[in-house]
GROMACS .gro file of N, CA and C in nm:
model
  408
    1MET      N    1  -1.739   1.467   5.627
    1MET     CA    2  -1.803   1.576   5.746
    1MET      C    3  -1.825   1.754   5.772
    2SER      N    4  -1.878   1.857   5.792
    2SER     CA    5  -1.871   1.969   5.797
    2SER      C    6  -1.805   1.982   5.912
    3SER      N    7  -1.744   2.098   5.943
    3SER     CA    8  -1.704   2.157   6.091
    3SER      C    9  -1.790   2.152   6.174
    4HIS      N   10  -1.875   2.189   6.109
    4HIS     CA   11  -2.004   2.237   6.238
    4HIS      C   12  -2.053   2.102   6.300
    5LEU      N   13  -2.099   2.001   6.158
    5LEU     CA   14  -2.100   1.867   6.245
    5LEU      C   15  -2.026   1.801   6.336
    6ASN      N   16  -1.905   1.819   6.307
    6ASN     CA   17  -1.796   1.727   6.385
    6ASN      C   18  -1.813   1.843   6.523
    7TRP      N   19  -1.806   1.968   6.542
    7TRP     CA   20  -1.804   2.042   6.652
    7TRP      C   21  -1.937   1.966   6.735
    8MET      N   22  -2.048   1.966   6.702
    8MET     CA   23  -2.166   1.905   6.762
    8MET      C   24  -2.157   1.774   6.810
    9ILE      N   25  -2.073   1.682   6.754
    9ILE     CA   26  -2.017   1.578   6.789
    9ILE      C   27  -1.941   1.564   6.905
   10ILE      N   28  -1.868   1.682   6.934
   10ILE     CA   29  -1.740   1.662   7.015
   10ILE      C   30  -1.693   1.744   7.115
   11ARG      N   31  -1.840   1.835   7.108
   11ARG     CA   32  -1.816   1.983   7.173
   11ARG      C   33  -1.851   1.957   7.298
   12ASN      N   34  -1.897   1.828   7.373
   12ASN     CA   35  -1.911   1.798   7.523
   12ASN      C   36  -1.843   1.719   7.536
   13ASN      N   37  -1.809   1.604   7.465
   13ASN     CA   38  -1.770   1.497   7.529
   13ASN      C   39  -1.645   1.454   7.410
   14ASN      N   40  -1.519   1.485   7.471
   14ASN     CA   41  -1.432   1.397   7.406
   14ASN      C   42  -1.270   1.376   7.495
   15ALA      N   43  -1.171   1.307   7.420
   15ALA     CA   44  -1.046   1.283   7.543
   15ALA      C   45  -0.997   1.402   7.554
   16PHE      N   46  -0.991   1.485   7.495
   16PHE     CA   47  -0.909   1.636   7.519
   16PHE      C   48  -0.945   1.714   7.586
   17LEU      N   49  -1.109   1.706   7.700
   17LEU     CA   50  -1.144   1.826   7.727
   17LEU      C   51  -1.097   1.784   7.905
   18VAL      N   52  -1.097   1.932   7.946
   18VAL     CA   53  -1.016   1.924   8.113
   18VAL      C   54  -1.160   2.048   8.171
   19LYS      N   55  -1.217   1.925   8.224
   19LYS     CA   56  -1.357   2.002   8.338
   19LYS      C   57  -1.319   2.010   8.493
   20LYS      N   58  -1.348   2.126   8.507
   20LYS     CA   59  -1.278   2.158   8.636
   20LYS      C   60  -1.405   2.216   8.708
   21ARG      N   61  -1.426   2.207   8.846
   21ARG     CA   62  -1.534   2.298   8.872
   21ARG      C   63  -1.520   2.437   8.904
   22ASN      N   64  -1.623   2.524   8.926
   22ASN     CA   65  -1.572   2.669   8.887
   22ASN      C   66  -1.557   2.712   8.819
   23ILE      N   67  -1.511   2.684   8.691
   23ILE     CA   68  -1.450   2.709   8.582
   23ILE      C   69  -1.601   2.730   8.468
   24LYS      N   70  -1.639   2.827   8.415
   24LYS     CA   71  -1.739   2.835   8.307
   24LYS      C   72  -1.724   2.747   8.204
   25LYS      N   73  -1.615   2.790   8.136
   25LYS     CA   74  -1.585   2.719   8.015
   25LYS      C   75  -1.465   2.632   8.023
   26PRO      N   76  -1.492   2.488   7.965
   26PRO     CA   77  -1.364   2.370   7.974
   26PRO      C   78  -1.196   2.403   7.891
   27PHE      N   79  -1.166   2.338   7.923
   27PHE     CA   80  -1.024   2.387   7.866
   27PHE      C   81  -0.996   2.274   7.772
   28SER      N   82  -0.897   2.296   7.684
   28SER     CA   83  -0.882   2.172   7.582
   28SER      C   84  -0.743   2.117   7.556
   29LYS      N   85  -0.723   1.980   7.591
   29LYS     CA   86  -0.555   1.938   7.545
   29LYS      C   87  -0.544   1.935   7.407
   30GLU      N   88  -0.640   1.917   7.270
   30GLU     CA   89  -0.599   1.885   7.192
   30GLU      C   90  -0.513   1.951   7.111
   31PRO      N   91  -0.408   1.861   7.002
   31PRO     CA   92  -0.336   1.946   6.882
   31PRO      C   93  -0.377   2.056   6.838
   32ASN      N   94  -0.286   2.177   6.788
   32ASN     CA   95  -0.324   2.254   6.710
   32ASN      C   96  -0.477   2.334   6.766
   33ASN      N   97  -0.481   2.371   6.890
   33ASN     CA   98  -0.553   2.442   6.988
   33ASN      C   99  -0.462   2.542   7.000
   34VAL      N  100  -0.461   2.650   6.970
   34VAL     CA  101  -0.339   2.769   7.022
   34VAL      C  102  -0.417   2.847   7.150
   35THR      N  103  -0.536   2.852   7.184
   35THR     CA  104  -0.547   2.928   7.341
   35THR      C  105  -0.608   2.808   7.431
   36ASN      N  106  -0.599   2.694   7.391
   36ASN     CA  107  -0.651   2.581   7.474
   36ASN      C  108  -0.766   2.588   7.550
   37LEU      N  109  -0.837   2.669   7.481
   37LEU     CA  110  -0.998   2.679   7.510
   37LEU      C  111  -1.071   2.589   7.455
   38ASN      N  112  -1.197   2.522   7.499
   38ASN     CA  113  -1.312   2.418   7.404
   38ASN      C  114  -1.388   2.533   7.340
   39SER      N  115  -1.360   2.549   7.230
   39SER     CA  116  -1.425   2.650   7.143
   39SER      C  117  -1.443   2.597   7.013
   40PHE      N  118  -1.519   2.616   6.913
   40PHE     CA  119  -1.575   2.592   6.760
   40PHE      C  120  -1.410   2.683   6.713
   41LYS      N  121  -1.376   2.801   6.751
   41LYS     CA  122  -1.299   2.868   6.673
   41LYS      C  123  -1.139   2.805   6.691
   42PHE      N  124  -1.156   2.775   6.792
   42PHE     CA  125  -0.976   2.766   6.817
   42PHE      C  126  -0.963   2.602   6.816
   43ASN      N  127  -1.055   2.522   6.783
   43ASN     CA  128  -1.071   2.377   6.800
   43ASN      C  129  -0.982   2.326   6.670
   44GLY      N  130  -0.878   2.239   6.706
   44GLY     CA  131  -0.770   2.181   6.615
   44GLY      C  132  -0.809   2.071   6.561
   45LEU      N  133  -0.897   2.009   6.604
   45LEU     CA  134  -0.977   1.880   6.529
   45LEU      C  135  -1.073   1.900   6.404
   46ILE      N  136  -1.108   1.975   6.411
   46ILE     CA  137  -1.259   1.991   6.320
   46ILE      C  138  -1.200   2.082   6.198
   47HIS      N  139  -1.119   2.157   6.205
   47HIS     CA  140  -1.081   2.254   6.086
   47HIS      C  141  -0.990   2.188   6.000
   48LYS      N  142  -1.000   2.229   5.888
   48LYS     CA  143  -0.913   2.185   5.794
   48LYS      C  144  -0.766   2.276   5.809
   49LYS      N  145  -0.807   2.416   5.838
   49LYS     CA  146  -0.648   2.491   5.869
   49LYS      C  147  -0.627   2.518   5.992
   50ALA      N  148  -0.562   2.471   6.072
   50ALA     CA  149  -0.516   2.509   6.215
   50ALA      C  150  -0.388   2.513   6.256
   51VAL      N  151  -0.351   2.592   6.321
   51VAL     CA  152  -0.223   2.603   6.396
   51VAL      C  153  -0.189   2.623   6.512
   52SER      N  154  -0.091   2.607   6.563
   52SER     CA  155  -0.010   2.592   6.742
   52SER      C  156   0.121   2.632   6.723
   53VAL      N  157   0.145   2.670   6.839
   53VAL     CA  158   0.274   2.717   6.880
   53VAL      C  159   0.330   2.650   6.973
   54VAL      N  160   0.461   2.570   7.005
   54VAL     CA  161   0.516   2.435   7.087
   54VAL      C  162   0.678   2.517   7.107
   55GLU      N  163   0.673   2.465   7.211
   55GLU     CA  164   0.826   2.546   7.248
   55GLU      C  165   0.932   2.464   7.232
   56ILE      N  166   1.034   2.478   7.204
   56ILE     CA  167   1.152   2.388   7.153
   56ILE      C  168   1.197   2.348   7.274
   57PRO      N  169   1.226   2.208   7.289
   57PRO     CA  170   1.282   2.133   7.473
   57PRO      C  171   1.388   2.217   7.493
   58ASN      N  172   1.519   2.283   7.414
   58ASN     CA  173   1.610   2.339   7.488
   58ASN      C  174   1.613   2.473   7.488
   59ARG      N  175   1.441   2.514   7.469
   59ARG     CA  176   1.442   2.681   7.528
   59ARG      C  177   1.498   2.742   7.456
   60SER      N  178   1.558   2.725   7.266
   60SER     CA  179   1.589   2.805   7.241
   60SER      C  180   1.501   2.871   7.102
   61GLY      N  181   1.382   2.861   7.153
   61GLY     CA  182   1.292   2.968   7.040
   61GLY      C  183   1.164   2.838   7.015
   62PHE      N  184   1.069   2.858   6.938
   62PHE     CA  185   0.943   2.801   6.923
   62PHE      C  186   0.921   2.720   6.754
   63THR      N  187   0.828   2.647   6.772
   63THR     CA  188   0.796   2.586   6.656
   63THR      C  189   0.663   2.612   6.638
   64VAL      N  190   0.621   2.639   6.486
   64VAL     CA  191   0.469   2.644   6.451
   64VAL      C  192   0.433   2.571   6.412
   65VAL      N  193   0.359   2.482   6.453
   65VAL     CA  194   0.272   2.363   6.359
   65VAL      C  195   0.164   2.378   6.286
   66TYR      N  196   0.150   2.373   6.166
   66TYR     CA  197   0.006   2.379   6.077
   66TYR      C  198  -0.023   2.277   5.988
   67LYS      N  199  -0.159   2.311   5.958
   67LYS     CA  200  -0.230   2.206   5.862
   67LYS      C  201  -0.226   2.263   5.763
   68LYS      N  202  -0.201   2.130   5.637
   68LYS     CA  203  -0.221   2.179   5.505
   68LYS      C  204  -0.376   2.128   5.448
   69ALA      N  205  -0.449   2.232   5.405
   69ALA     CA  206  -0.564   2.192   5.402
   69ALA      C  207  -0.588   2.047   5.275
   70LYS      N  208  -0.503   2.082   5.180
   70LYS     CA  209  -0.508   1.978   5.088
   70LYS      C  210  -0.435   1.835   5.117
   71ALA      N  211  -0.429   1.816   5.200
   71ALA     CA  212  -0.341   1.702   5.267
   71ALA      C  213  -0.475   1.642   5.424
   72THR      N  214  -0.586   1.658   5.359
   72THR     CA  215  -0.665   1.612   5.513
   72THR      C  216  -0.690   1.469   5.513
   73ASN      N  217  -0.679   1.384   5.410
   73ASN     CA  218  -0.702   1.263   5.395
   73ASN      C  219  -0.560   1.179   5.448
   74LYS      N  220  -0.463   1.280   5.456
   74LYS     CA  221  -0.269   1.193   5.443
   74LYS      C  222  -0.237   1.256   5.594
   75PRO      N  223  -0.276   1.185   5.695
   75PRO     CA  224  -0.234   1.183   5.805
   75PRO      C  225  -0.076   1.230   5.817
   76THR      N  226   0.003   1.167   5.765
   76THR     CA  227   0.172   1.197   5.747
   76THR      C  228   0.177   1.351   5.699
   77LYS      N  229   0.127   1.375   5.578
   77LYS     CA  230   0.135   1.452   5.515
   77LYS      C  231   0.095   1.621   5.549
   78ASN      N  232  -0.023   1.585   5.656
   78ASN     CA  233  -0.137   1.694   5.704
   78ASN      C  234  -0.024   1.823   5.794
   79LEU      N  235   0.064   1.745   5.860
   79LEU     CA  236   0.080   1.852   5.936
   79LEU      C  237   0.235   1.901   5.947
   80VAL      N  238   0.289   2.061   5.926
   80VAL     CA  239   0.400   2.139   5.866
   80VAL      C  240   0.436   2.163   5.993
   81ARG      N  241   0.564   2.154   6.019
   81ARG     CA  242   0.617   2.207   6.099
   81ARG      C  243   0.752   2.319   6.069
   82ARG      N  244   0.763   2.413   6.103
   82ARG     CA  245   0.870   2.516   6.107
   82ARG      C  246   0.903   2.578   6.258
   83GLN      N  247   1.032   2.549   6.242
   83GLN     CA  248   1.125   2.615   6.394
   83GLN      C  249   1.163   2.788   6.332
   84PHE      N  250   1.150   2.840   6.467
   84PHE     CA  251   1.211   3.013   6.464
   84PHE      C  252   1.296   3.000   6.563
   85LYS      N  253   1.425   3.017   6.544
   85LYS     CA  254   1.499   3.035   6.643
   85LYS      C  255   1.593   3.155   6.690
   86ALA      N  256   1.527   3.233   6.549
   86ALA     CA  257   1.599   3.419   6.536
   86ALA      C  258   1.529   3.489   6.693
   87GLY      N  259   1.592   3.597   6.674
   87GLY     CA  260   1.532   3.689   6.794
   87GLY      C  261   1.389   3.715   6.814
   88ALA      N  262   1.299   3.762   6.931
   88ALA     CA  263   1.178   3.808   6.912
   88ALA      C  264   1.115   3.841   6.807
   89ARG      N  265   1.181   3.975   6.754
   89ARG     CA  266   1.097   4.067   6.703
   89ARG      C  267   1.102   3.990   6.531
   90ARG      N  268   1.210   3.927   6.535
   90ARG     CA  269   1.205   3.887   6.359
   90ARG      C  270   1.165   3.751   6.344
   91SER      N  271   1.132   3.667   6.474
   91SER     CA  272   1.016   3.570   6.457
   91SER      C  273   0.909   3.549   6.448
   92LEU      N  274   0.867   3.667   6.539
   92LEU     CA  275   0.715   3.725   6.542
   92LEU      C  276   0.660   3.765   6.395
   93PHE      N  277   0.756   3.819   6.329
   93PHE     CA  278   0.716   3.870   6.207
   93PHE      C  279   0.715   3.773   6.068
   94LYS      N  280   0.801   3.677   6.112
   94LYS     CA  281   0.827   3.573   6.043
   94LYS      C  282   0.667   3.492   6.022
   95VAL      N  283   0.634   3.481   6.166
   95VAL     CA  284   0.508   3.409   6.184
   95VAL      C  285   0.381   3.456   6.114
   96LYS      N  286   0.383   3.594   6.112
   96LYS     CA  287   0.291   3.653   6.072
   96LYS      C  288   0.315   3.662   5.913
   97LYS      N  289   0.417   3.672   5.866
   97LYS     CA  290   0.419   3.688   5.732
   97LYS      C  291   0.401   3.509   5.645
   98LEU      N  292   0.436   3.411   5.787
   98LEU     CA  293   0.402   3.282   5.700
   98LEU      C  294   0.237   3.244   5.706
   99LEU      N  295   0.184   3.327   5.807
   99LEU     CA  296   0.035   3.289   5.803
   99LEU      C  297  -0.031   3.362   5.696
  100LYS      N  298   0.026   3.482   5.654
  100LYS     CA  299  -0.055   3.560   5.559
  100LYS      C  300  -0.057   3.500   5.421
  101ALA      N  301   0.122   3.455   5.412
  101ALA     CA  302   0.160   3.409   5.285
  101ALA      C  303   0.060   3.273   5.228
  102ASN      N  304   0.012   3.185   5.310
  102ASN     CA  305  -0.018   3.050   5.333
  102ASN      C  306  -0.189   3.099   5.320
  103ASN      N  307  -0.221   3.231   5.309
  103ASN     CA  308  -0.377   3.238   5.309
  103ASN      C  309  -0.434   3.230   5.423
  104TYR      N  310  -0.376   3.163   5.528
  104TYR     CA  311  -0.393   3.103   5.669
  104TYR      C  312  -0.549   3.178   5.747
  105ARG      N  313  -0.591   3.162   5.823
  105ARG     CA  314  -0.684   3.190   5.900
  105ARG      C  315  -0.679   3.288   6.039
  106THR      N  316  -0.759   3.420   5.920
  106THR     CA  317  -0.669   3.548   5.993
  106THR      C  318  -0.743   3.582   6.153
  107ASP      N  319  -0.819   3.473   6.172
  107ASP     CA  320  -0.850   3.510   6.309
  107ASP      C  321  -0.796   3.405   6.402
  108LEU      N  322  -0.705   3.350   6.366
  108LEU     CA  323  -0.588   3.249   6.464
  108LEU      C  324  -0.455   3.363   6.434
  109CYS      N  325  -0.414   3.477   6.380
  109CYS     CA  326  -0.298   3.514   6.346
  109CYS      C  327  -0.308   3.596   6.489
  110LYS      N  328  -0.355   3.646   6.560
  110LYS     CA  329  -0.321   3.727   6.683
  110LYS      C  330  -0.359   3.596   6.834
  111ALA      N  331  -0.393   3.528   6.789
  111ALA     CA  332  -0.377   3.407   6.916
  111ALA      C  333  -0.288   3.347   6.893
  112THR      N  334  -0.196   3.323   6.769
  112THR     CA  335  -0.074   3.279   6.731
  112THR      C  336   0.011   3.322   6.781
  113LEU      N  337   0.005   3.485   6.771
  113LEU     CA  338   0.183   3.522   6.783
  113LEU      C  339   0.164   3.608   6.939
  114ARG      N  340   0.035   3.595   7.001
  114ARG     CA  341   0.053   3.643   7.161
  114ARG      C  342   0.061   3.472   7.193
  115ARG      N  343   0.040   3.337   7.157
  115ARG     CA  344   0.111   3.229   7.219
  115ARG      C  345   0.289   3.264   7.230
  116ALA      N  346   0.338   3.276   7.070
  116ALA     CA  347   0.450   3.275   7.064
  116ALA      C  348   0.504   3.377   7.112
  117SER      N  349   0.482   3.486   7.148
  117SER     CA  350   0.598   3.556   7.209
  117SER      C  351   0.522   3.562   7.351
  118ALA      N  352   0.454   3.475   7.439
  118ALA     CA  353   0.475   3.421   7.564
  118ALA      C  354   0.584   3.320   7.582
  119ILE      N  355   0.587   3.220   7.458
  119ILE     CA  356   0.683   3.118   7.475
  119ILE      C  357   0.838   3.212   7.481
  120LEU      N  358   0.837   3.318   7.430
  120LEU     CA  359   0.988   3.387   7.389
  120LEU      C  360   1.027   3.448   7.529
  121ARG      N  361   0.919   3.502   7.611
  121ARG     CA  362   0.902   3.577   7.748
  121ARG      C  363   0.932   3.499   7.839
  122SER      N  364   0.900   3.378   7.823
  122SER     CA  365   0.939   3.240   7.948
  122SER      C  366   1.096   3.184   7.893
  123GLN      N  367   1.087   3.222   7.800
  123GLN     CA  368   1.298   3.194   7.744
  123GLN      C  369   1.346   3.297   7.842
  124ARG      N  370   1.365   3.398   7.842
  124ARG     CA  371   1.427   3.506   7.818
  124ARG      C  372   1.499   3.471   7.997
  125PRO      N  373   1.637   3.484   8.006
  125PRO     CA  374   1.694   3.500   8.134
  125PRO      C  375   1.612   3.567   8.262
  126ILE      N  376   1.621   3.515   8.360
  126ILE     CA  377   1.582   3.551   8.468
  126ILE      C  378   1.696   3.672   8.529
  127LYS      N  379   1.706   3.803   8.587
  127LYS     CA  380   1.805   3.894   8.602
  127LYS      C  381   1.749   3.841   8.782
  128ALA      N  382   1.913   3.879   8.773
  128ALA     CA  383   1.935   3.863   8.978
  128ALA      C  384   1.897   3.984   8.993
  129LYS      N  385   1.782   3.990   9.114
  129LYS     CA  386   1.774   4.092   9.213
  129LYS      C  387   1.876   4.148   9.287
  130LYS      N  388   1.941   4.300   9.315
  130LYS     CA  389   2.006   4.364   9.366
  130LYS      C  390   1.965   4.325   9.527
  131PRO      N  391   2.045   4.281   9.641
  131PRO     CA  392   2.019   4.316   9.752
  131PRO      C  393   1.969   4.460   9.809
  132LYS      N  394   1.894   4.490   9.903
  132LYS     CA  395   1.878   4.635   9.941
  132LYS      C  396   1.988   4.648   9.995
  133ALA      N  397   2.028   4.773  10.005
  133ALA     CA  398   2.079   4.834  10.097
  133ALA      C  399   2.045   4.853  10.248
  134ALA      N  400   2.125   4.820  10.399
  134ALA     CA  401   2.052   4.815  10.500
  134ALA      C  402   2.075   5.018  10.504
  135ALA      N  403   1.945   5.017  10.588
  135ALA     CA  404   1.935   5.194  10.644
  135ALA      C  405   2.018   5.210  10.728
  136ALA      N  406   2.097   5.334  10.710
  136ALA     CA  407   2.237   5.345  10.814
  136ALA      C  408   2.158   5.424  10.913
   0.00000   0.00000   0.00000
C-alpha cells in the first residue's frame, strides 16, 4: 500500500496516539518518529525510510535507528542501529554525513540533528552554583 493510503487509515486512530485536552495537534509515541508529532511527514510507520534518535541508557551518547528501504518486508533486517559516543560536534557531523551518504530524506535531517543535540545537551554534567556572598 502507498504511504498516503496508510496515513489516511491510521492518522486519527492508532495505538501510538496521545490525545490530551487543549492540545491542537496530538502527539505520537511510535518508533522512528523524530519529533513525536502526529503528522504525515514524521510518521515512522508508513514511510519506507524513517529515522529516530534514542539515548544510550548509561548517558554516554545516542543511537541513530533508521530503516533500510530495501528490507521493508523483512522485519528483522529492517532497522539499522548506529551508536555515537564521540564528542558532540563529531557525533552530529557523523549523523549528518550518515544521512547524506545513504541518500536519506533531507526533510528529516534537521529534525534528527536537533533531537541528537538535545540528547547530548541533557547528558552534560550539571555545574554546581556558587553561593552568593552576603552583603556587608
